[in-house]
XYZ file of C-alpha atoms in Angstrom:
670
model
C 243.364 221.650 63.272
C 243.221 220.798 59.488
C 240.545 222.774 57.352
C 237.903 223.632 57.667
C 234.711 224.949 59.263
C 231.842 226.350 58.083
C 230.755 230.189 58.534
C 228.872 229.599 61.387
C 232.037 228.123 63.291
C 231.302 224.307 62.726
C 234.463 222.201 62.928
C 235.497 219.946 60.078
C 238.180 217.605 60.007
C 240.758 217.511 57.079
C 239.323 216.328 53.884
C 236.184 215.360 55.777
C 232.989 216.952 55.887
C 230.453 218.189 58.787
C 228.939 214.718 59.378
C 232.450 213.181 59.731
C 234.155 212.239 63.108
C 237.767 210.996 63.826
C 239.737 209.567 66.521
C 243.279 209.925 66.875
C 243.785 206.798 69.022
C 246.720 204.713 67.250
C 245.434 201.501 65.956
C 248.233 198.763 66.565
C 247.810 195.308 65.195
C 251.034 193.307 66.000
C 251.669 190.681 63.234
C 254.020 187.558 63.812
C 254.968 186.335 60.274
C 255.403 182.884 60.078
C 255.989 182.045 56.204
C 256.651 178.495 55.890
C 257.603 175.714 58.123
C 259.909 172.761 57.645
C 258.682 170.149 55.497
C 260.076 166.515 54.974
C 258.988 165.349 51.660
C 260.254 161.975 49.971
C 260.919 161.699 46.315
C 260.438 158.760 43.877
C 263.390 156.186 43.484
C 264.857 156.504 39.743
C 265.936 153.406 38.393
C 269.165 152.138 39.434
C 271.834 151.788 36.653
C 273.263 148.515 35.941
C 276.946 149.365 36.867
C 275.497 150.795 40.362
C 273.659 147.443 40.822
C 276.798 145.392 40.241
C 279.026 147.409 42.462
C 276.433 147.070 45.290
C 274.758 143.682 44.589
C 275.091 142.587 48.198
C 273.260 145.748 49.233
C 269.581 146.742 49.180
C 268.109 150.098 48.098
C 264.730 151.096 49.691
C 262.651 153.395 47.988
C 260.620 155.069 50.676
C 257.897 156.713 48.580
C 256.926 153.606 46.795
C 256.690 151.845 49.817
C 254.269 154.455 51.570
C 252.204 154.101 48.123
C 251.989 150.579 48.754
C 251.092 150.733 52.264
C 248.137 153.207 51.638
C 247.089 150.766 48.746
C 246.745 148.094 51.395
C 244.977 150.137 53.921
C 247.716 150.911 56.248
C 246.934 154.699 56.455
C 248.546 157.346 59.318
C 248.897 161.197 59.424
C 252.644 160.759 58.821
C 252.289 158.656 55.667
C 249.874 160.974 54.255
C 251.693 164.162 54.788
C 254.716 162.720 53.256
C 252.830 161.420 49.924
C 250.896 164.573 49.848
C 253.912 166.821 50.084
C 256.062 164.795 47.552
C 253.486 165.399 44.866
C 252.818 169.116 46.066
C 256.455 169.617 45.464
C 256.714 168.003 42.238
C 253.783 170.438 41.165
C 251.711 167.221 40.494
C 248.746 168.925 42.148
C 245.943 166.472 41.484
C 247.557 163.662 43.185
C 248.970 166.272 45.844
C 245.119 167.061 46.454
C 244.057 163.358 46.673
C 246.347 162.663 49.338
C 245.828 165.797 51.520
C 242.076 165.338 51.172
C 242.485 161.948 52.676
C 244.941 163.473 55.487
C 242.314 166.075 56.194
C 239.339 163.233 56.188
C 241.189 161.567 58.991
C 239.821 163.877 61.352
C 243.085 163.791 63.188
C 245.134 166.781 64.551
C 247.448 168.010 61.425
C 249.829 170.772 61.200
C 248.089 173.899 59.847
C 250.413 173.939 56.805
C 248.578 171.249 55.196
C 245.379 173.398 55.223
C 247.164 175.956 53.292
C 248.819 173.465 50.729
C 245.782 171.504 50.311
C 243.955 174.991 49.361
C 246.422 175.865 46.990
C 246.203 172.665 45.156
C 242.764 172.741 45.045
C 242.754 176.207 43.379
C 244.942 174.768 40.674
C 242.194 172.469 39.968
C 239.504 175.116 39.755
C 237.550 174.107 43.182
C 237.610 177.611 44.656
C 234.859 176.964 46.865
C 236.498 174.113 48.719
C 239.927 176.010 48.690
C 238.168 178.911 50.567
C 236.840 176.512 52.973
C 240.485 175.224 53.634
C 241.840 178.754 53.978
C 239.234 179.400 56.647
C 240.486 176.589 58.521
C 243.948 177.712 57.968
C 243.248 181.114 59.190
C 241.445 179.889 62.379
C 244.620 177.977 63.262
C 247.003 180.687 62.343
C 245.514 183.615 63.627
C 248.685 185.675 63.877
C 250.340 184.386 60.722
C 250.545 186.844 57.803
C 248.698 184.571 55.283
C 245.954 184.117 57.844
C 245.704 188.157 58.143
C 245.813 188.086 54.354
C 242.939 185.756 54.179
C 240.814 187.427 56.951
C 241.418 191.059 56.228
C 243.024 191.300 52.786
C 245.866 193.438 53.811
C 249.376 193.239 55.711
C 249.810 196.191 58.067
C 252.631 197.073 60.384
C 255.196 194.479 59.024
C 254.693 195.967 55.369
C 254.764 199.600 57.008
C 258.056 198.729 58.943
C 259.688 197.552 55.496
C 258.566 200.898 53.803
C 259.855 203.048 56.545
C 263.222 204.885 56.867
C 263.527 206.231 53.116
C 263.019 209.796 54.000
C 264.300 212.413 56.522
C 262.045 214.729 58.203
C 262.171 218.197 59.837
C 260.151 221.183 60.700
C 259.983 224.031 58.594
C 261.096 227.640 59.429
C 257.393 228.926 58.478
C 255.319 227.040 61.033
C 253.451 229.138 63.772
C 251.461 228.048 66.741
C 248.504 228.330 64.644
C 247.511 225.614 61.913
C 250.055 225.661 58.982
C 249.262 222.881 56.234
C 249.178 222.088 52.960
C 251.468 222.853 50.011
C 251.769 223.527 46.355
C 254.455 224.591 44.023
C 254.054 228.065 42.177
C 257.018 228.747 40.188
C 259.769 229.020 43.069
C 257.276 229.315 45.879
C 255.651 227.120 48.291
C 251.633 228.012 48.588
C 250.253 226.843 51.829
C 247.450 227.434 54.069
C 247.541 228.901 57.367
C 245.339 230.416 60.408
C 248.017 232.632 61.514
C 246.302 236.080 60.289
C 245.229 237.735 63.606
C 245.438 241.287 62.998
C 242.528 242.108 60.965
C 239.681 243.834 62.901
C 236.696 241.644 62.854
C 238.528 238.536 61.645
C 236.336 235.404 62.109
C 237.532 232.955 64.679
C 236.478 229.489 65.110
C 234.357 228.912 68.025
C 235.805 225.303 68.447
C 239.434 226.082 67.918
C 239.825 229.487 68.774
C 241.976 230.117 65.748
C 241.242 232.308 62.690
C 239.890 230.833 59.356
C 242.673 229.711 56.953
C 244.102 231.766 54.191
C 246.594 230.785 51.545
C 250.356 232.082 51.723
C 253.170 231.856 49.815
C 256.943 231.380 50.586
C 259.868 231.324 48.504
C 262.199 228.506 48.516
C 265.971 227.919 47.993
C 267.692 224.676 46.379
C 267.941 223.242 49.806
C 264.134 223.312 50.281
C 264.284 226.309 53.127
C 261.480 228.380 53.100
C 261.738 232.423 53.510
C 259.250 234.600 55.157
C 255.882 233.968 54.096
C 253.527 236.528 52.465
C 249.660 236.340 52.110
C 248.635 235.581 48.414
C 247.198 238.832 46.763
C 244.266 239.264 45.040
C 240.842 237.736 44.963
C 241.781 234.331 46.352
C 241.434 234.916 49.903
C 238.110 235.648 51.334
C 236.582 235.959 54.987
C 236.299 232.273 54.918
C 238.535 229.188 54.620
C 241.139 228.830 51.635
C 243.246 225.789 51.274
C 244.784 222.861 49.170
C 245.830 225.021 45.833
C 247.471 223.348 42.988
C 248.746 225.172 39.900
C 249.447 224.422 36.172
C 253.054 224.342 35.331
C 253.005 227.494 33.404
C 251.825 229.270 36.552
C 248.966 230.942 34.791
C 246.029 228.968 36.234
C 245.256 227.760 39.927
C 242.617 225.553 41.392
C 242.172 225.840 45.169
C 239.572 224.871 47.792
C 237.428 227.453 49.788
C 234.346 227.384 51.634
C 231.085 227.907 49.566
C 231.313 231.484 49.311
C 231.363 233.713 46.083
C 230.643 236.879 44.958
C 229.951 238.009 48.686
C 227.490 235.349 49.158
C 227.653 232.265 51.368
C 225.779 228.972 50.176
C 224.550 226.526 52.667
C 223.222 222.719 52.388
C 219.872 221.535 53.457
C 221.294 221.505 57.116
C 222.245 225.035 56.872
C 226.110 223.903 56.967
C 228.702 225.939 54.432
C 230.518 223.059 52.620
C 233.443 223.233 50.400
C 233.986 223.789 46.810
C 236.919 224.045 44.463
C 237.259 227.427 42.631
C 239.542 228.384 39.630
C 241.450 231.459 38.872
C 243.761 232.742 36.187
C 246.690 235.226 36.143
C 245.786 238.575 34.653
C 248.783 240.717 34.198
C 249.683 241.560 37.830
C 247.022 239.579 39.699
C 244.606 236.647 40.092
C 241.548 237.117 38.411
C 237.951 236.539 39.339
C 237.296 233.110 41.397
C 234.950 230.943 39.660
C 233.706 227.850 41.091
C 233.637 224.381 39.131
C 230.533 223.319 37.477
C 230.521 219.900 39.446
C 230.368 221.596 42.846
C 227.197 221.462 44.858
C 225.731 222.975 48.050
C 224.608 219.651 49.171
C 228.225 217.812 49.237
C 231.893 218.981 49.428
C 234.407 219.118 46.758
C 237.837 219.902 47.962
C 241.675 219.558 47.361
C 242.476 219.439 43.664
C 245.230 217.981 41.879
C 246.543 217.744 38.643
C 247.797 214.894 36.518
C 251.178 215.206 34.912
C 249.395 216.079 31.426
C 247.242 218.525 33.323
C 244.131 216.897 31.305
C 242.810 215.330 34.559
C 241.571 216.975 37.842
C 241.659 214.634 40.898
C 239.940 215.911 44.288
C 238.027 214.703 47.245
C 234.493 214.584 47.668
C 231.448 213.159 49.722
C 229.272 213.517 46.940
C 226.369 210.887 45.992
C 228.074 207.644 45.001
C 230.929 207.819 47.383
C 232.225 204.462 49.358
C 232.562 206.508 52.708
C 233.177 209.801 54.215
C 235.165 211.261 51.362
C 236.171 209.431 48.467
C 238.748 210.569 45.808
C 237.438 211.176 42.173
C 239.002 212.563 38.802
C 237.370 214.458 36.202
C 238.570 215.260 32.519
C 239.450 218.850 31.464
C 238.513 219.307 27.936
C 240.617 221.052 25.512
C 237.733 223.945 25.367
C 238.093 224.409 29.179
C 235.135 222.335 30.004
C 234.565 219.430 32.184
C 233.769 216.106 31.952
C 231.740 213.805 34.303
C 233.411 213.105 37.843
C 234.420 209.479 38.079
C 235.027 207.866 41.478
C 238.528 206.152 41.652
C 236.988 202.991 43.027
C 237.105 200.538 46.010
C 240.689 199.774 45.488
C 241.696 203.224 46.793
C 238.544 204.557 48.473
C 237.054 202.770 51.725
C 234.463 203.522 54.138
C 237.024 206.062 55.893
C 238.385 208.974 54.374
C 240.477 209.419 51.267
C 242.001 213.046 50.866
C 244.559 215.192 49.722
C 245.470 213.709 46.398
C 248.842 214.591 44.761
C 250.411 213.338 41.228
C 254.319 213.715 41.071
C 256.163 214.582 37.845
C 257.056 210.860 37.554
C 253.452 209.922 37.785
C 253.096 208.290 41.262
C 249.884 208.931 43.087
C 249.861 209.955 46.603
C 246.801 210.230 48.911
C 246.020 210.459 52.506
C 243.792 208.012 54.065
C 242.468 206.850 57.451
C 240.842 203.806 55.861
C 243.915 201.655 54.438
C 245.840 199.954 57.615
C 248.179 202.803 58.883
C 249.837 203.924 62.036
C 247.058 205.795 63.136
C 244.910 208.784 61.845
C 245.539 209.813 58.445
C 248.527 208.044 56.421
C 250.018 208.865 53.509
C 249.844 206.152 50.549
C 251.599 205.735 47.186
C 250.349 203.918 44.066
C 250.307 204.243 40.204
C 247.017 204.467 38.349
C 247.730 203.160 34.611
C 246.331 204.834 31.138
C 243.488 201.992 31.623
C 242.651 202.887 35.208
C 244.036 200.010 36.608
C 245.337 200.741 40.169
C 248.689 199.349 41.397
C 249.477 198.169 44.787
C 248.806 200.674 47.345
C 251.981 201.244 49.693
C 251.923 202.814 53.150
C 255.075 205.202 53.027
C 256.137 204.218 56.507
C 257.902 206.355 58.971
C 258.957 208.985 59.365
C 256.387 210.323 56.661
C 253.615 208.741 58.863
C 252.867 208.908 62.394
C 250.344 207.930 65.116
C 248.756 211.336 64.308
C 247.249 212.709 60.854
C 249.946 213.089 58.264
C 248.675 214.605 54.723
C 249.219 216.771 51.795
C 252.394 215.165 50.719
C 254.250 216.799 47.704
C 257.491 216.531 46.051
C 259.350 219.891 44.286
C 259.538 219.308 40.727
C 262.900 217.969 39.514
C 264.109 218.680 43.148
C 265.324 216.168 46.003
C 263.052 217.881 48.534
C 259.380 217.460 49.161
C 256.782 218.745 52.208
C 254.437 216.926 54.250
C 251.770 218.023 56.608
C 251.029 216.584 60.138
C 249.762 217.244 63.544
C 252.297 214.764 65.213
C 253.628 215.757 68.595
C 256.914 217.763 68.709
C 255.493 220.367 66.478
C 255.216 224.136 66.695
C 251.447 224.490 66.316
C 248.393 222.618 65.692
C 249.537 221.352 61.937
C 252.866 221.771 60.954
C 254.478 221.445 57.562
C 257.837 219.199 57.460
C 260.508 219.354 55.136
C 261.245 215.706 53.663
C 264.227 214.708 51.771
C 264.437 211.180 50.189
C 267.125 208.864 51.602
C 268.823 205.997 49.424
C 268.389 203.593 51.852
C 269.066 199.938 50.602
C 269.798 197.317 53.143
C 270.860 193.971 51.913
C 272.470 190.953 53.454
C 273.637 187.290 52.640
C 272.193 184.011 53.331
C 275.033 181.569 53.778
C 274.211 177.862 54.332
C 275.609 174.421 54.642
C 273.557 171.089 53.368
C 274.589 167.935 54.908
C 273.313 164.647 54.936
C 271.513 163.547 58.138
C 273.043 160.849 60.001
C 276.404 160.962 57.947
C 277.111 164.654 58.330
C 278.881 164.429 55.019
C 278.092 167.498 52.903
C 275.711 167.019 50.033
C 276.739 167.593 46.483
C 274.603 168.547 43.388
C 271.735 169.758 45.684
C 269.804 172.457 44.015
C 268.800 175.411 46.774
C 265.799 177.745 45.939
C 264.996 181.264 47.500
C 261.237 182.038 47.802
C 259.857 185.380 48.863
C 257.102 185.683 51.564
C 254.498 184.947 48.770
C 256.204 181.672 48.052
C 257.317 182.938 44.537
C 260.820 181.535 43.411
C 263.393 184.381 43.555
C 266.543 182.481 42.508
C 267.635 179.087 42.404
C 271.428 177.868 42.859
C 273.485 174.661 43.149
C 275.480 173.830 46.443
C 279.190 173.486 45.752
C 281.135 170.267 46.367
C 281.498 170.710 50.037
C 277.602 171.480 50.419
C 277.924 175.492 50.674
C 275.594 177.755 49.154
C 275.286 181.903 49.177
C 272.297 184.044 48.400
C 273.781 187.719 48.100
C 272.173 190.880 48.155
C 269.112 189.752 49.945
C 266.729 192.626 51.370
C 266.697 193.173 54.994
C 263.591 192.896 57.031
C 262.028 190.373 54.940
C 260.684 186.830 55.258
C 262.058 184.147 52.901
C 261.852 180.139 52.361
C 264.785 178.085 51.721
C 264.028 175.059 49.623
C 266.510 172.136 49.139
C 266.155 169.180 46.838
C 268.029 166.813 44.854
C 268.206 163.406 43.192
C 267.754 160.616 45.808
C 267.239 163.239 48.572
C 264.042 164.500 50.531
C 263.117 168.059 49.496
C 263.045 170.038 52.622
C 261.934 173.888 53.136
C 262.769 176.204 56.104
C 261.548 179.634 57.045
C 264.052 182.413 57.203
C 263.733 186.063 58.529
C 266.647 188.447 57.544
C 267.063 191.604 59.586
C 270.017 193.857 59.377
C 272.598 191.185 59.848
C 273.388 188.038 57.462
C 271.944 184.598 58.136
C 274.032 181.470 58.345
C 272.075 178.355 58.147
C 272.753 174.539 58.440
C 270.340 172.168 56.578
C 270.260 168.637 57.144
C 268.478 166.649 54.687
C 267.506 162.751 54.321
C 268.421 160.359 51.717
C 265.486 158.928 50.031
C 267.363 155.876 48.770
C 268.711 153.929 51.853
C 271.609 151.512 51.487
C 271.158 148.592 53.719
C 273.704 146.139 54.971
C 273.605 143.253 57.601
C 273.372 144.651 61.066
C 271.408 147.697 60.091
C 268.296 148.510 62.292
C 265.406 148.770 59.483
C 263.380 150.496 62.214
C 265.862 153.768 61.857
C 265.556 153.574 57.727
C 262.085 154.581 58.442
C 261.945 156.194 61.373
C 259.630 153.915 62.784
C 257.654 155.109 65.978
C 257.860 153.098 69.114
C 255.294 149.931 68.880
C 252.888 150.537 71.783
C 251.090 147.926 73.409
C 248.335 148.451 75.811
C 249.165 147.965 79.769
C 250.053 144.056 80.655
C 249.190 143.121 77.061
C 251.045 142.271 73.986
C 248.404 142.152 71.266
C 249.399 143.988 68.319
C 247.043 147.377 68.193
C 246.029 149.284 64.964
C 248.522 151.888 65.361
C 251.432 149.582 66.143
C 250.120 147.967 62.726
C 250.531 150.893 60.698
C 254.293 151.112 61.878
C 254.824 147.201 61.338
C 253.350 147.396 57.633
C 256.199 149.404 56.776
C 258.562 146.632 57.672
C 256.274 144.108 56.287
C 256.581 145.941 52.595
C 260.330 145.677 52.792
C 260.255 141.935 53.911
C 257.952 141.371 50.711
C 260.061 143.434 48.280
C 263.346 141.617 49.313
C 262.532 137.751 50.001
C 265.982 136.815 50.721
C 266.089 139.326 53.868
C 265.980 137.999 57.167
C 265.348 140.006 60.580
C 266.063 139.873 64.194
C 263.143 141.335 66.218
C 264.297 142.664 69.705
C 261.672 144.130 72.008
C 262.771 146.162 74.962
C 260.969 147.620 77.984
C 261.535 150.427 80.485
C 262.868 149.827 83.947
C 259.352 149.937 85.739
C 257.975 146.885 87.278
C 260.266 143.813 88.348
C 262.961 142.571 86.008
C 261.732 139.456 85.476
C 258.126 140.545 85.047
C 259.815 143.085 82.149
C 261.847 140.230 80.533
C 258.752 137.778 79.950
C 256.706 140.974 78.748
C 259.239 141.983 76.254
C 259.554 138.202 75.093
C 255.856 138.224 74.401
C 255.581 141.088 72.486
C 258.531 140.314 70.646
C 256.847 136.934 69.714
C 253.580 138.796 69.053
C 255.462 141.014 66.632
C 256.823 137.890 64.631
C 253.424 136.315 64.733
C 251.683 139.508 63.130
C 254.387 139.185 60.067
C 253.783 135.606 59.715
C 249.932 136.126 59.495
C 250.599 138.698 56.757
C 252.470 135.863 54.639
C 256.346 136.082 56.104
C 257.949 132.629 56.311
C 258.622 132.224 60.085
C 262.208 130.851 59.088
C 263.221 134.490 58.104
C 262.569 135.820 61.483
C 263.688 135.621 65.066
C 262.277 137.373 68.126
C 263.735 137.725 71.524
C 262.932 140.156 74.387
C 265.527 141.872 76.544
C 263.130 143.219 79.254
C 265.077 146.340 81.099
C 268.726 145.101 80.343
C 269.511 147.305 77.452
C 268.310 150.916 78.233
C 269.450 153.566 76.203
C 269.425 156.338 78.722
C 270.121 156.422 82.699
C 266.607 155.310 83.846
C 267.369 152.711 85.839
C 265.072 151.598 88.584
C 266.834 148.800 90.514
C 266.984 148.009 93.357
C 264.225 149.838 94.553
C 261.979 149.756 91.339
C 261.872 153.586 91.020
C 262.816 156.446 88.916
C 262.972 160.191 88.572
C 262.988 159.982 84.678
C 260.192 161.684 83.014
C 257.656 159.651 80.793
C 259.309 160.822 77.624
C 262.454 159.193 78.882
C 260.897 155.874 79.945
C 259.067 155.702 76.524
C 262.479 156.113 74.767
C 263.511 152.689 76.298
C 260.444 151.076 75.514
C 261.190 150.323 71.784
C 261.486 147.583 69.021
C 264.313 146.925 66.695
C 264.516 145.094 63.417
C 268.233 144.009 62.606
C 269.031 142.802 59.224
C 270.717 139.456 59.690
C 270.585 138.301 56.046
C 270.395 139.901 52.582
């Protein structure tokens, strides 16, 4: 096991201290990322130019968005109408109006698609209403517990999916120096790797851990070649090693000064805390001709808490370390302390809650290119300690923390990540399965893994299947940030090249006189081919057209054996009413149909009554009766094979029967 135990044989884990506990149980959280869903958004009609009006003087152009707004102003409100209105303003970045309609949508207290809670929250944030936005985010998270954004809201992190994306960028293999005992850690001292090992079993009276049965760890050094192969190790000479534990060394670039971790033991004396435990301290030694000089402990050490695992900044003016000193957030935190020009030290500073958690943060390391690495079991990982990477700016700002993924990390403890200066190899320690001993040192080499694919698509006009031209296609990442916008070609084709694999995207299609449509896409190891159909916002009408299809009007339902217009049917009829009011020369034929159930004569009468009720409703709203005709067809014009005659019975589903219970509004005059 990894460092350390006290002089009495009390077991400690890596980077933690006597009171710490650790479970190697793997934490698995499977996330399903559903980034964005299809949205149907209707845009405003732009003014028709005079030339176009002449060319189509016998046709009518219907602006759906204006119709919906007029419907709402008249009190005809439905989930569908509010969704489309809110989305239209949302995609146009008119967040104030979008928030207005999203608010009315939510206030209906009807079942709505969870995406609208999320979009409503975003619009509220743009308006500065963060309290209400947070409430909407909670509603969204509750309805989408397995979606990435919900997890971000609930837990603030993205786990396994992010780790998967960061995996596969290193090769890994066991090194030549490992034994059946604990071998771990690593620091570069000239052309040697210095590491800790419990392999020394030859000394008479050598102290042994009562819990593990292994000897205390000591520092060893092994020369490495250009490929990172390690030669036979030898124990570090001089006063570095004692009869207690040593580990975690870091050296200055000139090789003349080292800092390392040891149990609280110096000048032949063992220190203990108030609980009689021997904790950890950092010691310093300098090279004196042909040996390491006297080891001195650093002034911020204490008998009452542990200080361990030193690392140096690139300029060697800052020392980083792990400690559980007062003020720590968790079991062990990462700290920094300045090294002054006169050799003195500043006051240790906790790196803060961005890096430190209630768990263990330990084994810091700074590469020559300035990246900060550390091991943690508090940040989301694969289990045990995982290795993480970030960068700390000169002002102390900490960039995004990244889990290095597999094979660096495993379900076990992975720690002590180091890269050889100006070399293409490094080392990491782990107690993963398949090793030679308790802890092993693994050689790692970066892999230039770049997986990209293409997203190819075709935009078609829904209904006509004719390729849409002059259409803008936007590619968004999983945080809905625009990556790139392109224009579909004359045949409706578009291509996004060099898109990263194993990532989620959204494709947004929009254009003049077309609805905006957005679809989620997941790119794996193969390219994507996508066909997207979009609706025309401005519809061309002619005699014989069914106006109900223009607006995708739902079936107008009546209660059983009744023909009165219900409130939900009135919302649908209001769309027809608005068009008739906008085009006073238009005439319609109302045609009502039933399914096959009940007697044919009964159905004919019922459909006649419902068609007449529809006509009378429109007349009651101000439409001249001379513009309307009404006729019922009963079950004589079924649109599927759901006939019931002669036994008045059918095996069709309710959904199939429902398709036949429909009303049509055919244009007879313009």
